[in-house]
Coordinates of C-alpha atoms in Angstrom, one line a residue:
X221 CA 0.0 0.1 0.0
X222 CA 1.9 2.9 -1.2
X223 CA 1.4 6.5 -2.2
X224 CA 0.3 5.1 -5.4
X225 CA -2.2 2.6 -4.1
X226 CA -5.9 2.9 -5.2
X227 CA -7.7 5.2 -2.5
X228 CA -10.9 4.6 -0.5
X229 CA -13.7 6.2 -1.7
X230 CA -16.5 8.1 0.2
X231 CA -19.4 6.1 1.5
X232 CA -21.0 8.6 3.4
X233 CA -20.2 12.2 4.9
X234 CA -22.0 14.2 7.6
X235 CA -21.2 17.7 7.6
X236 CA -22.2 20.7 9.8
X237 CA -21.7 23.9 8.6
X238 CA -21.4 25.8 11.6
X239 CA -18.7 24.7 14.2
X240 CA -19.3 25.0 18.0
X241 CA -17.4 23.5 20.8
X242 CA -20.2 21.1 21.4
X243 CA -20.7 19.8 18.2
X244 CA -17.1 18.4 18.1
X245 CA -16.9 14.7 17.8
X246 CA -14.7 13.0 20.9
X247 CA -15.4 9.5 20.0
X248 CA -16.1 7.2 17.5
X249 CA -16.7 3.3 17.5
X250 CA -18.9 0.6 15.6
X251 CA -20.6 -2.2 17.2
X252 CA -19.2 -6.0 17.1
X253 CA -21.1 -6.6 13.6
X254 CA -20.2 -3.3 12.2
X255 CA -24.2 -2.5 11.2
X256 CA -24.3 0.2 13.8
X257 CA -21.7 3.3 14.4
X258 CA -21.8 5.5 17.6
X259 CA -20.2 9.3 17.9
X260 CA -19.9 10.9 21.0
X261 CA -19.5 14.7 21.2
X262 CA -18.4 17.4 23.5
X263 CA -22.1 18.3 24.3
X264 CA -22.8 15.1 25.6
X265 CA -24.5 13.8 23.1
X266 CA -24.5 10.0 21.4
X267 CA -25.4 9.9 17.8
X268 CA -25.7 6.4 16.2
X269 CA -26.0 5.5 12.6
X270 CA -27.1 2.5 11.0
X271 CA -25.9 0.7 8.3
X272 CA -28.9 0.4 5.6
X273 CA -29.6 -3.1 3.8
X274 CA -29.1 -3.3 0.3
X275 CA -31.9 -3.6 -2.1
X276 CA -31.4 -5.4 -5.4
X277 CA -31.9 -2.1 -7.5
X278 CA -29.2 -0.6 -5.7
X279 CA -27.0 -4.3 -5.8
X280 CA -27.4 -4.0 -9.9
X281 CA -26.3 -0.2 -9.6
X282 CA -23.4 -1.2 -7.6
X283 CA -21.9 -3.8 -9.7
X284 CA -18.5 -5.3 -9.0
X285 CA -17.3 -2.5 -6.9
X286 CA -17.8 -3.9 -3.5
X287 CA -20.0 -1.0 -2.5
X288 CA -22.7 -1.6 0.2
X289 CA -25.1 0.2 2.2
X290 CA -24.7 3.8 3.5
X291 CA -25.0 4.7 7.0
X292 CA -27.7 6.8 8.1
X293 CA -28.7 8.4 11.5
X294 CA -30.7 5.8 13.5
X295 CA -31.2 7.7 16.9
X296 CA -29.6 10.6 18.7
X297 CA -30.1 11.1 22.6
X298 CA -28.2 13.4 25.4
X299 CA -26.2 10.9 27.2
X300 CA -24.7 13.3 30.0
X301 CA -25.1 16.6 31.1
X302 CA -22.8 19.3 32.7
X303 CA -22.6 18.5 36.4
X304 CA -20.6 19.9 39.6
X305 CA -18.6 18.4 42.0
X306 CA -19.4 20.4 45.2
X307 CA -16.7 18.6 47.2
X308 CA -14.1 20.0 44.9
X309 CA -15.6 23.0 43.5
X310 CA -15.1 21.6 40.0
X311 CA -16.9 21.6 36.9
X312 CA -17.6 18.2 35.5
X313 CA -17.9 18.3 31.5
X314 CA -20.8 16.5 29.5
X315 CA -18.0 15.6 27.0
X316 CA -18.4 11.8 25.9
X317 CA -14.8 10.2 26.3
X318 CA -15.5 6.9 25.3
X319 CA -18.1 4.8 23.8
X320 CA -18.3 1.1 23.9
X321 CA -20.5 -1.6 22.6
X322 CA -21.4 -4.9 24.5
X323 CA -22.0 -8.2 22.8
X324 CA -25.6 -8.6 21.0
X325 CA -27.5 -11.0 23.1
X326 CA -31.1 -10.4 22.0
X327 CA -32.9 -7.9 19.5
X328 CA -31.8 -5.2 21.7
X329 CA -28.4 -3.2 21.6
X330 CA -26.4 -2.0 24.6
X331 CA -23.5 0.4 24.9
X332 CA -21.5 1.8 27.8
X333 CA -20.8 6.0 27.6
X334 CA -18.7 7.8 29.8
X335 CA -17.7 11.3 30.6
X336 CA -14.7 12.5 32.9
X337 CA -16.9 11.0 36.1
X338 CA -19.9 8.8 35.2
X339 CA -20.4 5.9 32.9
X340 CA -23.6 4.9 31.8
X341 CA -25.2 1.8 30.5
X342 CA -27.8 2.4 27.8
X343 CA -30.3 0.0 25.9
X344 CA -31.2 0.8 22.4
X345 CA -34.3 -1.0 21.1
X346 CA -37.0 -0.9 18.2
X347 CA -40.8 -0.9 18.7
X348 CA -43.2 -1.2 15.6
X349 CA -46.3 -2.1 17.8
X350 CA -48.5 -0.7 20.3
X351 CA -50.9 -1.3 22.8
X352 CA -54.4 -0.6 22.1
X353 CA -57.7 -1.2 23.9
X354 CA -56.7 -0.2 27.4
X355 CA -59.7 -0.6 30.0
X356 CA -58.7 2.3 32.4
X357 CA -57.5 5.1 29.7
X358 CA -58.8 6.7 26.6
X359 CA -56.8 6.8 23.0
X360 CA -55.1 10.1 24.6
X361 CA -53.9 8.3 27.4
X362 CA -56.3 10.0 30.0
X363 CA -58.0 8.2 32.8
X364 CA -61.6 7.2 32.0
X365 CA -64.2 7.9 34.7
X366 CA -64.8 4.3 36.3
X367 CA -68.4 4.8 36.5
X368 CA -68.8 4.9 32.4
X369 CA -66.9 1.6 32.0
X370 CA -69.4 -1.0 31.5
X371 CA -67.4 -4.3 30.2
X372 CA -64.0 -5.2 30.0
X373 CA -61.5 -5.6 26.9
X374 CA -58.3 -7.4 26.1
X375 CA -55.8 -5.0 24.9
X376 CA -54.0 -5.8 21.4
X377 CA -51.0 -5.0 20.1
X378 CA -51.5 -3.1 16.6
X379 CA -48.9 -2.3 13.9
X380 CA -47.7 1.4 14.1
X381 CA -44.4 3.4 12.7
X382 CA -40.9 2.3 13.7
X383 CA -39.8 3.7 16.8
X384 CA -36.5 3.6 18.1
X385 CA -36.0 3.9 21.8
X386 CA -32.9 4.7 23.8
X387 CA -33.3 4.2 27.5
X388 CA -30.5 4.1 30.7
X389 CA -30.2 0.9 32.2
X390 CA -27.7 1.4 34.8
X391 CA -25.4 4.5 35.9
X392 CA -22.0 4.0 37.2
X393 CA -20.5 6.6 39.5
X394 CA -18.7 7.5 42.3
X395 CA -15.9 5.6 41.1
X396 CA -13.2 7.5 40.3
X397 CA -11.4 10.6 42.0
X398 CA -9.6 11.4 38.5
X399 CA -10.7 11.8 35.0
X400 CA -11.8 8.6 33.1
X401 CA -9.7 8.2 29.9
X402 CA -10.7 4.4 29.1
X403 CA -13.3 1.9 29.3
X404 CA -13.2 -1.6 28.0
X405 CA -15.9 -4.5 27.9
X406 CA -14.5 -7.8 28.9
X407 CA -14.5 -10.8 26.8
X408 CA -16.6 -12.5 29.3
X409 CA -20.0 -10.2 28.6
X410 CA -20.2 -9.4 32.4
X411 CA -17.3 -7.1 33.6
X412 CA -15.8 -4.0 32.1
X413 CA -12.8 -1.7 33.4
X414 CA -12.4 1.8 33.6
X415 CA -9.3 3.9 34.1
X416 CA -8.4 7.2 35.0
X417 CA -4.9 8.8 35.5
X418 CA -3.9 6.9 38.5
X419 CA -6.4 3.8 39.0
X420 CA -8.2 1.1 37.1
X421 CA -11.3 -0.2 38.3
X422 CA -13.4 -3.3 37.6
X423 CA -17.1 -3.1 37.1
X424 CA -19.9 -6.0 36.9
X425 CA -22.4 -4.9 34.5
X426 CA -25.0 -5.7 37.0
X427 CA -23.7 -3.7 39.9
X428 CA -23.8 -0.1 39.9
X429 CA -22.8 1.2 43.5
X430 CA -19.3 -0.5 43.8
X431 CA -16.5 -1.4 41.8
X432 CA -13.1 -3.5 42.6
X433 CA -9.7 -1.7 42.2
X434 CA -7.3 -3.6 40.6
X435 CA -4.7 -1.1 39.5
X436 CA -3.3 1.7 42.0
X437 CA -0.4 3.7 41.2
X438 CA -1.2 6.6 43.2
X439 CA 1.9 7.1 45.5
X440 CA 1.6 8.1 49.0
X441 CA 2.9 11.4 48.5
X442 CA 1.7 13.1 45.1
X443 CA 4.9 15.0 44.9
X444 CA 6.4 11.7 44.3
X445 CA 4.1 11.3 41.2
X446 CA 6.3 10.7 38.1
X447 CA 4.0 9.0 35.4
X448 CA 0.1 8.4 35.0
X449 CA -2.1 5.9 32.8
X450 CA -3.1 7.1 29.6
X451 CA -5.1 4.0 28.6
X452 CA -6.5 0.6 29.3
X453 CA -7.8 -2.3 27.4
X454 CA -8.8 -6.0 28.1
X455 CA -7.4 -8.8 26.0
X456 CA -10.2 -9.8 23.3
X457 CA -9.9 -13.3 23.9
X458 CA -8.4 -14.1 27.4
X459 CA -10.4 -12.5 30.4
X460 CA -8.1 -12.3 32.7
X461 CA -5.5 -10.2 30.6
X462 CA -5.4 -6.3 30.1
X463 CA -2.8 -3.9 29.3
X464 CA -2.6 -0.4 30.5
X465 CA -0.1 2.3 29.1
X466 CA 1.6 5.2 30.6
X467 CA 2.6 8.9 30.0
X468 CA 6.4 7.3 30.2
X469 CA 5.8 5.3 27.1
X470 CA 5.6 2.0 28.9
X471 CA 2.9 -0.5 28.3
X472 CA 2.0 -3.1 31.4
X473 CA 0.4 -6.4 31.0
X474 CA -1.5 -7.6 33.8
X475 CA -3.0 -11.1 34.6
X476 CA -5.8 -11.0 37.2
X477 CA -5.2 -14.7 38.1
X478 CA -2.1 -13.9 39.6
X479 CA -3.1 -11.3 42.1
X480 CA -6.4 -9.4 42.9
X481 CA -4.6 -6.1 42.8
X482 CA -2.7 -6.0 39.7
X483 CA 0.0 -3.3 40.8
X484 CA 2.5 -5.9 40.0
X485 CA 2.7 -6.1 36.1
X486 CA 3.2 -9.9 34.3
X487 CA 5.1 -8.2 31.6
X488 CA 6.5 -4.6 31.1
X489 CA 7.0 -3.3 27.5
X490 CA 9.5 -0.6 27.0
X491 CA 11.8 1.0 24.4
X492 CA 15.4 1.7 25.5
X493 CA 15.8 5.3 24.9
X494 CA 18.5 7.0 23.1
X495 CA 20.6 9.1 25.4
X496 CA 22.1 11.1 22.8
X497 CA 18.6 12.1 21.2
X498 CA 17.2 12.9 24.5
X499 CA 15.7 16.5 25.0
X500 CA 13.1 18.6 26.7
X501 CA 10.1 17.1 25.0
X502 CA 11.4 13.1 24.8
X503 CA 9.0 12.5 27.6
X504 CA 6.2 14.7 26.2
X505 CA 6.3 13.0 23.1
X506 CA 6.7 9.0 24.4
X507 CA 3.6 9.5 26.4
X508 CA 1.2 7.0 24.8
X509 CA -1.9 8.3 23.9
X510 CA -3.7 4.9 22.8
X511 CA -3.3 1.0 22.9
X512 CA -5.3 -1.4 21.3
X513 CA -4.9 -5.2 21.1
X514 CA -5.0 -6.9 17.7
X515 CA -8.1 -9.0 16.8
X516 CA -5.9 -12.0 16.9
X517 CA -4.8 -11.0 20.6
X518 CA -1.1 -11.5 20.0
X519 CA 0.0 -8.0 19.1
X520 CA -0.5 -4.4 20.8
X521 CA -0.9 -1.3 18.5
X522 CA 0.4 2.2 20.7
X523 CA 0.4 5.3 19.5
X524 CA 2.6 8.3 20.6
X525 CA 2.9 12.0 19.4
X526 CA 5.2 11.1 16.2
X527 CA 5.0 7.3 16.0
X528 CA 2.6 4.3 15.8
X529 CA 4.3 1.2 17.3
X530 CA 3.6 -2.5 17.1
X531 CA 4.4 -4.6 20.1
X532 CA 4.4 -8.6 19.9
X533 CA 2.9 -9.8 23.6
X534 CA 5.9 -12.4 23.2
X535 CA 8.7 -9.9 22.7
X536 CA 8.9 -7.2 25.9
X537 CA 12.5 -6.0 24.9
X538 CA 11.0 -3.2 22.4
X539 CA 8.3 -2.8 19.2
X540 CA 8.5 -5.1 16.5
X541 CA 7.5 -2.3 14.1
X542 CA 7.9 1.3 14.3
X543 CA 6.2 3.6 11.8
X544 CA 6.9 7.5 11.6
X545 CA 3.4 9.1 11.3
X546 CA 4.8 13.0 10.9
X547 CA 8.2 12.8 12.0
X548 CA 8.5 16.3 10.0
X549 CA 6.9 17.7 13.0
X550 CA 10.2 17.1 15.2
X551 CA 11.8 20.2 14.3
X552 CA 8.6 22.1 15.5
X553 CA 8.2 20.8 18.6
X554 CA 8.9 23.9 20.4
X555 CA 5.9 25.9 18.7
X556 CA 3.6 22.9 19.3
X557 CA 4.5 22.6 23.0
X558 CA 3.8 26.6 23.0
X559 CA 0.2 26.0 21.6
X560 CA -0.3 22.7 23.5
X561 CA -0.6 20.6 20.2
X562 CA 2.0 18.6 21.5
X563 CA -0.4 17.5 24.1
X564 CA -3.0 16.0 21.5
X565 CA -3.9 12.6 21.9
X566 CA -4.0 10.7 18.6
X567 CA -5.9 7.2 18.5
X568 CA -5.0 4.0 16.5
X569 CA -6.8 1.4 14.9
X570 CA -6.4 -2.1 13.1
X571 CA -8.2 -3.3 10.3
X572 CA -10.0 -6.5 10.4
X573 CA -7.0 -8.9 9.5
X574 CA -4.4 -6.9 11.9
X575 CA -2.6 -6.6 8.3
X576 CA -2.9 -2.4 8.2
X577 CA -3.1 0.2 10.9
X578 CA -4.3 3.3 10.6
X579 CA -4.0 6.5 12.8
X580 CA -4.5 10.4 12.7
X581 CA -2.4 13.7 12.0
X582 CA -3.2 17.3 11.4
X583 CA -4.2 19.2 8.4
X584 CA -7.2 16.9 8.3
X585 CA -4.5 14.1 7.4
X586 CA -4.4 10.5 8.4
X587 CA -2.2 7.7 7.7
X588 CA -2.4 4.1 6.8
X589 CA 0.5 1.5 7.1
X590 CA 0.8 -1.8 5.4
X591 CA 2.3 -3.9 8.0
X592 CA 3.9 -6.5 5.2
X593 CA 5.4 -3.8 3.3
X594 CA 6.1 -0.9 6.1
X595 CA 4.8 1.7 3.5
X596 CA 2.5 4.4 4.4
X597 CA -0.3 6.3 2.8
X598 CA -1.4 9.9 3.6
X599 CA -5.1 10.7 3.4
X600 CA -7.3 13.7 3.9
X601 CA -10.6 14.0 5.2
X602 CA -12.0 17.6 3.5
X603 CA -15.1 18.9 2.8
X604 CA -14.5 19.7 -1.0
X605 CA -14.2 15.8 -1.8
X606 CA -17.3 14.9 0.3
X607 CA -19.6 13.7 -2.2
X608 CA -20.8 10.0 -2.2
X609 CA -18.6 8.0 -4.6
X610 CA -15.8 10.3 -4.5
X611 CA -11.9 9.0 -4.7
X612 CA -9.6 10.2 -1.9
X613 CA -6.8 11.2 -3.0
X614 CA -3.3 10.6 -1.8
X615 CA -1.3 13.6 0.2
X616 CA 2.1 14.4 0.9
X617 CA 3.9 16.9 3.1
X618 CA 6.6 18.6 1.7
X619 CA 10.0 18.8 3.8
X620 CA 12.5 19.4 0.9
X621 CA 14.1 17.9 -2.5
X622 CA 11.8 17.7 -5.6
X623 CA 8.2 19.3 -4.7
X624 CA 5.4 17.7 -6.4
X625 CA 2.0 19.3 -7.3
X626 CA -0.2 19.1 -4.5
X627 CA 2.4 18.7 -1.9
X628 CA 1.8 20.7 1.5
X629 CA 4.2 22.7 3.0
X630 CA 5.4 21.8 6.6
X631 CA 5.0 25.5 7.7
X632 CA 1.4 25.6 5.7
X633 CA 0.0 22.8 8.0
X634 CA -3.2 23.5 9.7
X635 CA -2.9 22.3 13.3
X636 CA -6.6 23.2 14.3
X637 CA -7.5 20.5 11.9
X638 CA -6.6 17.2 13.7
X639 CA -7.8 13.6 13.4
X640 CA -7.8 12.2 16.6
X641 CA -10.6 9.7 16.8
X642 CA -11.4 7.0 14.3
X643 CA -12.8 3.4 13.9
X644 CA -12.8 0.7 11.6
X645 CA -15.3 -1.6 10.5
X646 CA -14.8 -5.4 12.4
X647 CA -14.8 -7.2 9.2
X648 CA -14.9 -5.0 6.1
X649 CA -12.8 -2.2 4.9
X650 CA -15.0 0.7 6.1
X651 CA -13.7 3.5 8.4
X652 CA -15.2 6.1 10.2
X653 CA -13.0 9.3 10.6
X654 CA -14.1 12.5 13.1
X655 CA -12.6 15.5 11.6
X656 CA -13.8 18.4 14.5
X657 CA -17.2 18.2 14.0
X658 CA -17.7 16.1 10.8
X659 CA -17.8 12.6 10.4
X660 CA -16.5 10.8 7.4
X661 CA -17.1 7.1 6.1
X662 CA -14.6 5.8 3.7
X663 CA -15.3 2.6 1.7
X664 CA -12.7 0.5 -0.4
X665 CA -13.7 -0.5 -3.6
X666 CA -11.1 -3.0 -4.1
X667 CA -11.4 -6.4 -3.9
X668 CA -12.1 -7.8 -0.4
X669 CA -8.8 -9.9 -0.2
X670 CA -6.6 -6.6 -0.8
X671 CA -7.0 -5.1 2.6
X672 CA -6.7 -1.6 3.4
X673 CA -5.6 0.1 0.2

């Protein structure tokens, strides 16, 4: 997958003309089948998109391009409201930090959403029938005068317009002193973890008033604090394993069979630092902003400020693969520190076969890397190419040498347009990209066995 590889084409785009802080998308997540896609924003709202089933007419028009049903808005609801911690005199934002879907057990769907302090479990269900023929209520729902009721009738269900109902089923609160940065559902389908800067808690989905603390790195004296937890995730297949990353660039794999409190890790993954390249920014740019298990469960994908790395669970001496996302920014770390961009937290994702990884950058760019060849491609999510079926063009950042048409100079990059959040369909080459307040859904048109081009 090089710069000349065939680009993915736009499946659908959701654009908003007026940018407000509340509209900025803060998380994107496909469910286990990929038929539903949920986004959360800084205004505390969750929008669920559903993939439309393909009709015969559509399939004839599509032909052999591999196109499929588009995603349309399925449901929108307010997940969190702004709150206030009176004990600490702190405002709690309504921003949705993470969304995670639970495995579907029946016709309904369940998802977890969290802001900085409170996690909520939501039930999403459909209703296409309504009961009619109540004895004590009229058609408007008002109570009847009992003296006028002369006979009893059996209520019946009659077809009605399809309605999507979203109801809160559980509220998990008071489990964290610091801001929640991660939630991850366990493969056992009954528990999940939530992580903040210093602690990781384990919850049972049926118990809301208590959680079990499985990691606590808070020092006795906060002046001795040297690192914080940045992300955590359960292993996709083994319910006793989980990993968490730190601001020092380390990964700790923990086994809950060894100890109830996992302060002592099973494995530590760390890349030795080159003393010759150390600078004031070394620790900041080495902080891991995201960690993801591969679908196979053997590898870990991490993202720090300048690179994406792949780690083998069987090799803890260093990453087995390192990909330069935007190395051209190394000379601009001072200005990026001054405008706080150096603290941006980029996410990273795997494709369905673990052969391609994807992560974001600035100027509405995002990067894909083919693990077999090691080659990468830079693509752009921008409004001018937002028409359905449009082809994404590859982009290149000019850093010297021969300048090609369409190249973007390093000094011309727009650091306000950043791709932080993204998701990859669990089975197909469909990706969702959040660009500020816009959601782009791209689909690859090449054959299914050519993953990630």
